[in-house]
XYZ file of C-alpha atoms in Angstrom:
680
model
C 7.248 70.123 -37.774
C 5.802 69.521 -34.317
C 6.811 70.951 -30.958
C 6.005 68.249 -28.435
C 8.872 67.313 -26.109
C 9.429 70.168 -23.668
C 6.022 71.839 -23.882
C 5.697 72.503 -20.131
C 8.857 74.600 -20.159
C 7.696 78.247 -20.273
C 11.131 79.803 -19.808
C 11.980 82.680 -22.120
C 14.904 80.750 -23.623
C 12.666 77.817 -24.525
C 9.892 80.027 -25.897
C 12.473 81.892 -27.969
C 13.662 78.593 -29.413
C 10.069 77.667 -30.248
C 9.563 81.003 -32.025
C 12.696 80.448 -34.081
C 11.486 76.984 -35.118
C 8.076 78.344 -36.118
C 9.672 81.159 -38.124
C 11.917 78.662 -39.899
C 8.918 76.450 -40.738
C 6.978 79.380 -42.206
C 9.980 80.518 -44.234
C 10.465 77.042 -45.666
C 6.773 76.365 -46.267
C 6.719 73.470 -43.814
C 3.505 72.368 -42.088
C 3.844 73.446 -38.456
C 2.063 72.299 -35.280
C 2.764 74.390 -32.154
C 3.324 73.276 -28.582
C 0.129 71.881 -27.110
C -1.297 70.686 -30.439
C -0.116 67.166 -29.759
C 2.667 64.617 -30.015
C 4.272 64.441 -33.433
C 3.654 60.717 -33.920
C -0.064 61.085 -33.249
C -0.265 64.068 -35.602
C 1.504 62.077 -38.314
C -1.208 59.424 -38.078
C -4.341 61.508 -37.533
C -3.419 64.030 -40.243
C -2.530 61.377 -42.813
C 1.180 62.104 -43.185
C 1.951 58.493 -42.231
C 0.318 56.880 -45.255
C -0.147 53.116 -45.748
C 2.325 51.524 -48.115
C 4.889 54.322 -47.812
C 8.045 54.954 -45.791
C 8.028 57.741 -43.188
C 10.833 58.806 -40.876
C 10.883 61.161 -37.918
C 13.515 62.323 -35.467
C 12.296 60.281 -32.516
C 12.749 56.656 -31.539
C 9.003 55.922 -31.510
C 8.481 56.588 -35.218
C 7.841 52.829 -35.369
C 4.261 53.722 -34.398
C 3.326 54.470 -38.012
C 3.470 50.741 -38.687
C 0.102 50.523 -36.944
C -1.439 52.054 -40.070
C 0.728 50.007 -42.472
C 3.218 52.829 -42.989
C 6.831 51.740 -42.616
C 7.862 54.091 -39.828
C 11.407 54.091 -38.524
C 13.442 56.626 -36.575
C 16.139 58.917 -37.804
C 17.839 61.589 -35.735
C 17.893 65.355 -35.956
C 21.004 65.471 -38.097
C 19.382 62.963 -40.458
C 16.277 65.128 -40.686
C 18.321 68.199 -41.562
C 20.212 66.171 -44.165
C 16.981 65.029 -45.815
C 15.651 68.604 -45.895
C 18.867 69.946 -47.368
C 19.689 67.253 -49.918
C 16.682 64.947 -50.282
C 19.011 62.029 -49.542
C 19.900 59.841 -46.599
C 21.630 56.512 -45.949
C 20.321 53.144 -44.790
C 21.566 49.847 -43.525
C 18.984 47.280 -44.660
C 17.866 45.274 -41.603
C 16.927 41.596 -41.332
C 13.163 40.992 -41.425
C 11.297 39.081 -38.713
C 7.772 37.764 -39.139
C 5.472 37.721 -36.113
C 2.524 35.382 -36.587
C -0.498 36.182 -34.444
C -2.935 33.343 -33.820
C -6.266 33.194 -32.020
C -8.113 36.345 -30.955
C -7.764 38.710 -28.017
C -10.007 37.733 -25.087
C -12.324 40.262 -23.452
C -10.324 42.519 -21.142
C -7.012 42.167 -23.016
C -5.621 45.043 -25.093
C -2.936 45.810 -27.625
C -0.789 47.184 -24.796
C -0.935 43.771 -23.118
C 0.212 42.207 -26.398
C 3.372 44.284 -26.731
C 4.181 44.206 -23.012
C 3.933 40.415 -23.150
C 6.062 40.219 -26.307
C 8.823 42.294 -24.683
C 8.853 39.887 -21.750
C 8.330 36.589 -23.565
C 10.996 37.278 -26.192
C 13.474 39.152 -24.013
C 16.765 37.821 -25.381
C 17.071 40.335 -28.220
C 15.343 38.015 -30.685
C 14.239 40.995 -32.796
C 17.076 43.403 -32.034
C 17.591 45.713 -35.041
C 15.047 43.752 -37.096
C 12.106 45.085 -39.068
C 8.963 43.197 -38.025
C 5.970 42.196 -40.133
C 2.841 41.393 -38.104
C 0.580 38.812 -39.737
C -2.441 36.678 -38.876
C -5.719 35.356 -40.180
C -8.568 37.734 -40.922
C -10.316 36.632 -37.728
C -7.189 37.146 -35.652
C -6.406 40.580 -37.053
C -10.031 41.654 -36.611
C -9.468 41.451 -32.841
C -6.796 44.155 -33.105
C -8.336 47.592 -33.808
C -6.123 50.349 -35.207
C -5.520 52.035 -31.844
C -4.229 48.721 -30.452
C -1.997 48.318 -33.489
C -0.552 51.781 -32.946
C 0.339 50.877 -29.340
C 1.962 47.607 -30.429
C 3.943 49.208 -33.256
C 4.990 52.086 -30.979
C 6.600 49.780 -28.429
C 8.429 47.634 -30.953
C 11.088 50.251 -30.214
C 11.402 48.959 -26.640
C 11.380 45.406 -27.993
C 14.545 46.359 -29.885
C 13.124 46.479 -33.423
C 13.562 49.164 -36.081
C 9.948 48.986 -37.219
C 6.734 47.040 -36.728
C 4.476 46.872 -39.775
C 0.815 45.799 -39.820
C -0.967 44.890 -43.084
C -3.470 46.874 -45.109
C -6.437 44.693 -44.187
C -10.171 45.131 -43.701
C -9.692 46.672 -40.243
C -7.387 49.384 -41.545
C -9.494 49.934 -44.645
C -12.594 50.582 -42.525
C -10.630 53.014 -40.330
C -9.321 54.883 -43.366
C -12.794 55.079 -44.937
C -14.136 56.567 -41.716
C -11.322 59.128 -41.669
C -11.992 60.075 -45.304
C -15.740 60.485 -44.685
C -15.147 62.599 -41.576
C -12.581 64.683 -43.457
C -15.006 65.380 -46.300
C -17.414 66.957 -43.816
C -14.834 69.456 -42.563
C -14.816 73.061 -43.716
C -11.036 72.859 -44.248
C -10.587 69.305 -45.478
C -7.099 67.853 -45.821
C -6.126 66.538 -49.261
C -4.529 63.515 -47.616
C -7.701 61.697 -46.506
C -9.923 61.332 -49.577
C -11.922 58.389 -50.896
C -10.306 58.784 -54.315
C -6.862 58.378 -52.786
C -8.056 55.331 -50.847
C -9.488 53.763 -54.002
C -6.051 54.012 -55.568
C -4.347 52.613 -52.446
C -6.647 49.601 -52.153
C -6.375 48.752 -55.850
C -2.586 48.518 -55.666
C -1.681 47.295 -52.196
C 1.877 46.574 -51.155
C 2.158 43.003 -49.865
C 4.976 40.589 -49.122
C 6.038 38.380 -52.022
C 4.701 34.845 -51.998
C 7.343 32.595 -50.491
C 9.291 35.548 -49.055
C 12.160 34.488 -46.800
C 12.487 35.913 -43.302
C 15.473 36.056 -40.979
C 13.255 34.514 -38.304
C 9.641 33.754 -37.496
C 7.935 33.977 -34.112
C 4.357 33.365 -33.026
C 2.007 34.421 -30.234
C -1.452 32.983 -29.597
C -3.497 36.025 -28.607
C -6.278 33.911 -27.129
C -3.918 32.701 -24.400
C -2.988 36.209 -23.207
C -4.225 37.921 -20.060
C -3.545 41.520 -18.935
C 0.197 42.025 -18.433
C 2.344 44.541 -16.551
C 5.929 45.481 -17.393
C 8.549 46.133 -14.742
C 9.732 47.338 -12.414
C 12.216 49.435 -14.365
C 12.507 47.100 -17.338
C 10.401 46.220 -20.372
C 12.008 42.790 -20.372
C 10.185 41.764 -17.213
C 6.503 41.142 -17.961
C 4.094 39.659 -15.436
C 0.400 38.696 -15.593
C -1.624 41.210 -13.601
C -3.134 38.457 -11.462
C 0.247 37.730 -9.924
C 1.136 41.364 -9.255
C -2.271 41.993 -7.661
C -1.467 39.285 -5.135
C 1.765 41.077 -4.204
C -0.088 44.251 -3.112
C 2.270 46.682 -4.904
C 1.347 50.168 -3.686
C 1.607 53.063 -6.152
C 2.264 56.771 -5.617
C 1.721 58.048 -9.143
C -0.255 56.897 -12.169
C 0.134 58.238 -15.710
C -2.192 58.138 -18.692
C 0.119 60.026 -21.051
C 2.328 59.665 -24.163
C 1.997 58.716 -27.824
C 1.520 55.059 -26.906
C -1.827 55.039 -25.093
C -3.486 58.423 -24.662
C -5.873 58.528 -27.561
C -9.612 59.049 -27.041
C -10.207 55.293 -26.891
C -7.619 54.986 -24.111
C -9.072 57.901 -22.156
C -12.495 56.329 -22.603
C -11.293 52.972 -21.296
C -9.836 54.650 -18.209
C -13.045 56.619 -17.655
C -15.084 53.392 -17.784
C -13.028 52.018 -14.915
C -14.128 54.896 -12.675
C -17.719 54.806 -13.924
C -17.934 51.075 -13.259
C -16.715 51.616 -9.700
C -19.692 53.844 -8.787
C -22.116 52.543 -6.184
C -24.960 53.178 -8.629
C -25.023 54.193 -12.312
C -26.033 57.774 -11.513
C -23.791 58.197 -8.491
C -20.727 60.418 -8.199
C -17.441 59.403 -9.802
C -15.159 57.837 -7.166
C -11.872 59.562 -6.424
C -8.366 58.237 -6.914
C -6.937 56.623 -3.807
C -5.450 58.759 -1.066
C -1.761 59.382 -1.619
C -1.947 58.779 -5.380
C -1.331 61.441 -8.033
C -3.022 60.622 -11.355
C -1.847 62.543 -14.458
C -3.550 62.621 -17.853
C -2.473 64.132 -21.167
C -4.054 63.441 -24.528
C -1.916 62.373 -27.464
C -3.268 65.380 -29.354
C -5.752 68.197 -28.980
C -8.274 66.548 -31.360
C -8.115 63.336 -29.312
C -8.751 65.363 -26.146
C -11.711 67.065 -27.807
C -13.203 63.686 -28.724
C -12.784 62.553 -25.114
C -14.352 65.787 -23.888
C -17.366 65.387 -26.160
C -17.833 61.833 -24.898
C -17.649 63.038 -21.275
C -14.617 60.845 -20.577
C -12.199 63.713 -19.985
C -14.521 65.242 -17.394
C -14.994 61.853 -15.736
C -11.249 61.585 -15.207
C -11.058 65.145 -13.894
C -13.943 64.395 -11.503
C -11.948 61.401 -10.265
C -9.099 63.747 -9.351
C -6.839 63.396 -12.373
C -4.424 66.256 -13.038
C -4.458 67.398 -16.690
C -1.266 68.121 -18.585
C -0.822 69.645 -22.071
C -1.155 67.415 -25.119
C 2.489 66.489 -25.603
C 5.393 64.671 -24.030
C 6.052 65.130 -20.319
C 6.590 62.644 -17.481
C 7.212 59.862 -20.001
C 10.522 61.511 -20.942
C 11.294 62.887 -17.503
C 10.234 66.478 -18.166
C 7.762 68.765 -16.428
C 5.231 68.000 -13.717
C 4.759 64.768 -11.807
C 8.134 63.036 -11.965
C 8.813 60.085 -9.683
C 10.580 60.932 -6.449
C 13.075 58.655 -4.634
C 11.349 55.622 -3.173
C 8.115 56.142 -5.112
C 6.308 53.655 -7.348
C 4.622 54.699 -10.578
C 2.492 52.911 -13.134
C 2.132 54.352 -16.609
C 0.429 53.663 -19.934
C 3.533 55.018 -21.712
C 6.257 53.046 -23.487
C 9.513 53.163 -21.572
C 10.240 52.410 -17.926
C 14.028 52.452 -17.941
C 15.529 53.105 -14.543
C 15.427 56.866 -13.911
C 13.548 57.583 -17.141
C 10.494 59.092 -15.412
C 12.287 60.640 -12.459
C 14.509 59.331 -9.704
C 16.732 56.304 -10.265
C 15.604 55.244 -6.778
C 11.976 54.953 -7.927
C 10.192 52.013 -9.535
C 8.234 52.339 -12.775
C 5.733 49.877 -14.248
C 3.942 49.922 -17.621
C 0.395 48.727 -18.272
C -2.776 49.341 -20.273
C -4.928 52.433 -19.615
C -7.485 50.223 -17.859
C -4.907 48.823 -15.441
C -3.399 52.276 -14.842
C -6.838 53.688 -14.001
C -7.706 50.743 -11.741
C -4.363 51.128 -9.963
C -4.954 54.864 -9.409
C -8.405 54.070 -8.041
C -7.279 51.316 -5.666
C -3.882 52.734 -4.698
C -2.042 49.583 -5.782
C -1.378 47.728 -9.017
C -4.796 46.342 -9.872
C -6.974 45.091 -12.686
C -10.453 46.421 -13.457
C -11.629 42.803 -13.432
C -12.817 42.726 -17.045
C -10.663 39.831 -18.228
C -12.596 36.745 -19.330
C -10.303 33.743 -19.464
C -11.115 31.439 -22.394
C -11.939 27.861 -21.509
C -8.986 25.499 -21.599
C -6.239 28.150 -21.531
C -3.412 27.089 -19.206
C -0.672 29.517 -20.188
C 0.649 31.734 -22.953
C 1.486 29.930 -26.193
C 4.424 31.537 -28.007
C 7.695 30.586 -29.604
C 9.608 30.257 -32.841
C 7.936 29.477 -36.145
C 4.360 30.118 -37.197
C 2.691 28.304 -34.310
C 0.990 25.695 -36.487
C 1.431 22.124 -35.274
C 3.002 19.832 -37.870
C 0.062 17.425 -37.708
C -2.277 20.318 -38.553
C -0.173 21.664 -41.398
C -1.227 21.285 -45.033
C 1.522 22.154 -47.530
C 1.413 22.561 -51.270
C 4.218 20.933 -53.268
C 5.750 24.385 -53.757
C 5.655 25.114 -50.017
C 7.148 21.695 -49.216
C 10.073 22.345 -51.589
C 10.632 25.786 -50.070
C 10.725 24.207 -46.606
C 13.326 21.642 -47.692
C 15.503 24.348 -49.270
C 15.239 26.518 -46.147
C 16.279 23.582 -43.948
C 19.249 22.888 -46.209
C 20.319 26.538 -46.101
C 20.081 26.457 -42.307
C 22.298 23.368 -42.095
C 24.912 24.970 -44.372
C 24.909 28.178 -42.295
C 25.272 26.215 -39.071
C 28.253 24.306 -40.491
C 30.186 27.429 -41.450
C 32.894 28.264 -38.865
C 32.913 31.618 -37.111
C 36.012 31.511 -34.972
C 38.864 33.948 -34.406
C 41.762 33.444 -36.768
C 45.507 33.942 -36.326
C 46.025 34.188 -40.106
C 46.220 37.750 -41.437
C 43.645 38.736 -44.054
C 44.720 39.365 -47.638
C 41.566 41.064 -48.978
C 41.594 44.853 -48.992
C 38.709 47.319 -48.589
C 39.202 50.554 -50.571
C 39.720 53.458 -48.165
C 38.416 56.883 -49.145
C 40.627 59.967 -48.700
C 40.371 61.353 -45.173
C 39.271 58.072 -43.607
C 41.722 56.241 -41.305
C 42.962 52.887 -42.591
C 43.500 51.749 -38.993
C 42.208 52.759 -35.551
C 43.922 51.497 -32.418
C 44.191 52.140 -28.696
C 44.018 50.641 -25.222
C 40.746 48.984 -24.237
C 38.671 50.468 -21.436
C 35.932 47.945 -20.636
C 32.421 48.856 -19.436
C 31.128 45.475 -18.325
C 27.360 45.586 -18.848
C 24.754 44.871 -21.471
C 21.905 47.181 -22.482
C 23.694 50.382 -21.480
C 21.115 52.841 -22.720
C 21.542 56.384 -23.952
C 20.617 57.781 -20.547
C 23.457 55.780 -19.033
C 25.798 57.248 -21.633
C 24.523 60.828 -21.468
C 22.077 61.752 -18.659
C 18.697 62.939 -19.899
C 18.674 65.993 -17.635
C 21.346 67.557 -19.857
C 19.694 66.695 -23.182
C 17.673 69.904 -23.521
C 20.319 72.253 -22.118
C 21.657 74.144 -25.123
C 24.577 75.769 -23.304
C 26.480 72.591 -22.388
C 30.112 72.847 -23.499
C 32.166 70.038 -24.987
C 34.220 69.753 -21.797
C 31.054 69.537 -19.698
C 29.714 66.809 -21.979
C 32.966 64.910 -21.520
C 32.690 65.272 -17.738
C 29.234 63.641 -17.545
C 29.833 61.012 -20.239
C 28.876 57.559 -18.853
C 28.249 59.112 -15.423
C 24.808 57.529 -15.079
C 26.417 54.163 -15.802
C 29.508 54.511 -13.620
C 30.716 57.755 -11.976
C 34.233 56.285 -11.939
C 34.397 56.341 -15.748
C 35.404 60.001 -15.773
C 38.586 59.383 -13.812
C 39.476 56.153 -15.629
C 39.009 57.059 -19.298
C 41.889 58.584 -21.243
C 42.067 60.278 -24.650
C 42.563 57.739 -27.417
C 41.022 54.825 -25.493
C 38.897 52.233 -27.269
C 35.627 51.847 -25.363
C 34.385 48.252 -25.243
C 30.933 47.430 -23.850
C 28.513 44.499 -23.845
C 25.488 43.743 -25.985
C 22.808 46.172 -27.210
C 24.949 49.200 -26.385
C 23.152 52.513 -26.903
C 19.570 51.262 -26.731
C 16.810 53.676 -25.763
C 16.202 57.219 -26.925
C 17.423 58.953 -30.066
C 19.568 61.615 -28.367
C 22.666 62.328 -30.447
C 24.585 63.445 -27.374
C 25.156 59.792 -26.497
C 27.585 59.703 -29.430
C 28.965 63.232 -29.186
C 29.676 62.890 -25.451
C 31.925 59.892 -26.166
C 33.702 61.930 -28.827
C 34.065 64.737 -26.288
C 36.083 62.260 -24.183
C 38.418 61.929 -27.212
C 37.411 58.281 -27.639
C 37.429 57.577 -31.410
C 35.960 54.062 -31.450
C 33.333 52.018 -29.579
C 33.360 48.224 -29.763
C 30.366 46.218 -28.555
C 28.805 42.791 -28.769
C 25.960 44.561 -30.575
C 24.601 48.088 -30.881
C 21.173 49.601 -30.630
C 20.537 50.728 -34.196
C 19.709 54.338 -33.440
C 22.983 54.754 -31.512
C 24.879 53.167 -34.392
C 23.226 55.636 -36.758
C 24.028 58.561 -34.465
C 27.637 57.403 -34.316
C 28.070 57.454 -38.081
C 26.316 60.805 -38.355
C 28.723 62.318 -35.831
C 31.908 60.558 -37.032
C 32.184 58.201 -34.056
C 33.396 54.825 -35.271
C 31.824 51.589 -34.070
C 32.356 47.878 -34.731
C 30.665 44.750 -33.352
C 32.989 42.045 -32.011
C 30.987 39.686 -29.751
C 33.998 37.420 -29.249
C 35.960 40.271 -27.650
C 33.210 40.906 -25.095
C 33.067 37.198 -24.239
C 36.852 36.991 -23.944
C 37.068 40.049 -21.684
C 34.439 38.515 -19.448
C 36.326 35.228 -19.363
C 39.386 37.040 -18.060
C 37.960 39.819 -15.890
C 34.551 38.614 -14.686
C 33.157 35.771 -12.642
C 31.647 32.850 -14.608
C 28.224 33.489 -16.100
C 25.215 32.084 -14.357
C 22.002 31.066 -16.039
C 19.244 33.644 -16.005
C 15.545 33.039 -16.421
C 12.953 35.316 -17.956
C 10.299 33.720 -15.791
C 10.625 34.372 -12.036
C 9.785 31.470 -9.791
C 6.224 31.405 -8.456
C 7.503 31.927 -4.915
C 9.729 34.962 -5.490
C 8.292 38.500 -5.670
C 8.554 40.373 -8.970
C 11.677 42.518 -8.612
C 13.815 44.836 -10.655
C 16.561 42.958 -12.527
C 19.829 43.074 -10.630
C 21.666 44.170 -13.769
C 19.698 47.423 -13.773
C 22.048 48.700 -11.111
C 24.738 48.621 -13.757
C 23.001 49.173 -17.075
C 20.109 51.482 -16.164
C 18.021 49.404 -18.511
C 17.192 45.746 -18.564
C 18.429 42.193 -18.118
C 21.079 41.016 -20.549
C 20.536 39.150 -23.805
C 22.410 35.970 -24.669
C 25.182 35.483 -23.861
C 24.330 36.543 -20.292
C 26.302 39.107 -18.361
C 28.133 37.466 -15.457
C 26.081 37.911 -12.317
C 28.944 37.906 -9.821
C 30.646 40.978 -8.390
C 32.553 42.974 -10.970
C 34.140 46.324 -11.623
C 31.880 48.357 -13.883
C 34.685 50.167 -15.701
C 38.274 48.947 -15.860
C 41.452 49.645 -17.716
C 42.491 46.321 -19.205
C 45.990 46.807 -20.499
C 44.767 45.157 -23.726
C 45.393 46.748 -27.106
C 42.826 46.810 -29.908
C 43.385 47.588 -33.587
C 40.705 47.800 -36.238
C 42.355 47.342 -39.609
C 39.633 48.913 -41.748
C 41.450 48.196 -44.989
C 41.680 44.467 -44.216
C 38.245 44.311 -42.519
C 39.649 42.637 -39.433
C 40.415 43.417 -35.815
C 43.587 42.524 -33.936
C 43.485 42.079 -30.154
C 46.693 41.942 -28.117
C 45.914 40.857 -24.592
C 47.883 41.883 -21.515
C 50.793 39.731 -20.462
C 49.846 36.554 -18.613
C 51.528 34.967 -15.624
C 54.276 33.616 -17.876
C 54.921 37.028 -19.379
C 53.567 36.186 -22.831
C 50.938 38.281 -24.601
C 48.206 36.468 -26.521
C 47.266 38.004 -29.859
C 44.322 37.041 -32.054
C 42.509 38.307 -35.136
C 38.947 38.208 -36.365
C 37.241 39.244 -39.571
C 34.578 41.940 -39.364
C 32.266 43.415 -41.951
C 33.568 45.766 -44.602
C 32.880 49.457 -44.049
C 30.932 50.670 -47.097
C 32.009 53.771 -49.031
C 28.940 55.850 -48.096
C 29.688 55.459 -44.381
C 33.377 56.205 -44.934
C 32.468 59.365 -46.820
C 30.245 60.655 -44.000
C 32.871 59.966 -41.326
C 35.705 61.380 -43.435
C 33.808 64.667 -43.724
C 33.487 64.901 -39.940
C 29.930 63.570 -39.838
C 26.683 64.019 -41.693
C 26.633 67.771 -41.139
C 29.950 68.095 -42.959
C 28.701 65.812 -45.719
C 25.579 67.964 -46.167
C 27.652 71.154 -46.342
C 29.784 69.537 -49.015
C 26.743 68.474 -51.044
C 25.258 71.960 -50.841
C 28.540 73.480 -51.946
C 28.658 71.142 -54.958
C 25.148 72.231 -55.994
C 26.159 75.895 -55.766
C 29.041 75.488 -58.194
């Protein structure tokens, strides 16, 4: 157990809560790391809890980071964690698997942070939404990605929309693990997790993908064609080469070298080198950050800070005028010192720049590598340290679908050729299968467990936006307030998305929203606040996985019906207009217009209509989810001729384990029931 989120809060109520957690950990014999020791994800890696070839979960959305050391890390939520402690069991929905093929090698001056920032921008149409990703590449390619870079990439697969991002157990990781085991053996209190004997066993029986394994999709990125990238403003789906942003002279007010993504000793060292390189002579004083800029630093953990201190890098940053913060979460999640004020611009080496995430919704937040953050703090505007060496012949980033190998360069075995033909045939069959709404009632029946509703119905209230994140659903400023009542939660539900929602929503409504609903953080209140409004069901084009999991755990029903979202937009919104992920060379890099509605990022396909629209509206439409028949029935409002159109569509069956959790009032009720059974 690690205390890392609200570590700057020294109020008696918060300290009391921390004492209670520590007492619980001691009573249960749980390893405990107090506030200030570091961020839980970093501790999981540096202490060997996240072990290659195993599955590890944690109650935070950036548990994906463990994939950087070949540990399948994926987030659960706090209720899940309690369930696992109490029963040793949990539930899963197996995701589709995407394969990301890296080619080439990173040029000088390009980092792992640039890789993931570029991926979020290049593939920004939810290509990997709710997928588990396997990162692959040749030995030469993977050798250009050290472990710290892999951790940053895996960490931000969360923002890319994935459930996990797994790197292989290769020579790079093996060397890192051997170093850790050797260093551990020299300690007076060595951990049993990092030992050479354990590594011998791991390397002799490595977990690898099956030969000829099938993937839901394959993408590729040629690392040699990358340059330093910057994300934003206020969206991870807008990624721009630093050279272009430098030309726009974007002034910054605050710079942050914090968070679990990029505040290890190597990151602090890279930032320190920027200031050292800017000295007039090698022995001269360290230059100061630009006037009007606040530069904040916080190590990912106390051991990482100590390494940086021993190397002199921590002191270099302090000499430059950086303001130190405790090892833990802070500005990255909008807590503590240094939050963005209205009208300010910030650049951070953290992972999430959603609108309002790091302070005011009227501020602009960018993400970049530690080197770019340091250079920006030094120069007072978004800037590069000038270390990038462009390879000869590179004209632009090479990326796309597939493995990136040109057909004329491909050499296939007979077995591989047959597999390719079969895959193409399967694709043609899938494409030929119809997926249209039906007016014919379904005859198949899904068994319904006692206590679970066979049907759920109500009037549709439509929130017309994609990527409505958890902060839009339940404002982050209330997340750590323990005394919020159910009625107060109901009052602020969806208020960051649309203040008018409170007056429009009625008990029993069916909330319908766009695509990727509930993306972002792991806060359970995003689900419980909707329940507090007495809304029993959310329908969306697609859900962020962690919100979908929170919904089940708290007995909030959810179903994906993309056709309904498209139909509502046909009737109530202006026609969609094409959107481009690449801004024109003439236009300045700007925040996506949709951020004003979604507090997140531009929409995936199909695009949200760009014309004027009402954010929340009562539709007069009626929605029924017939759980037993695994179909939905939509009765639209009367048209000009007085008739009401009605249509049906099949949806996936609701499995018994999910029904059981919901029928018991959520996972907490299920756990209580399991404990009671064991006591009998």
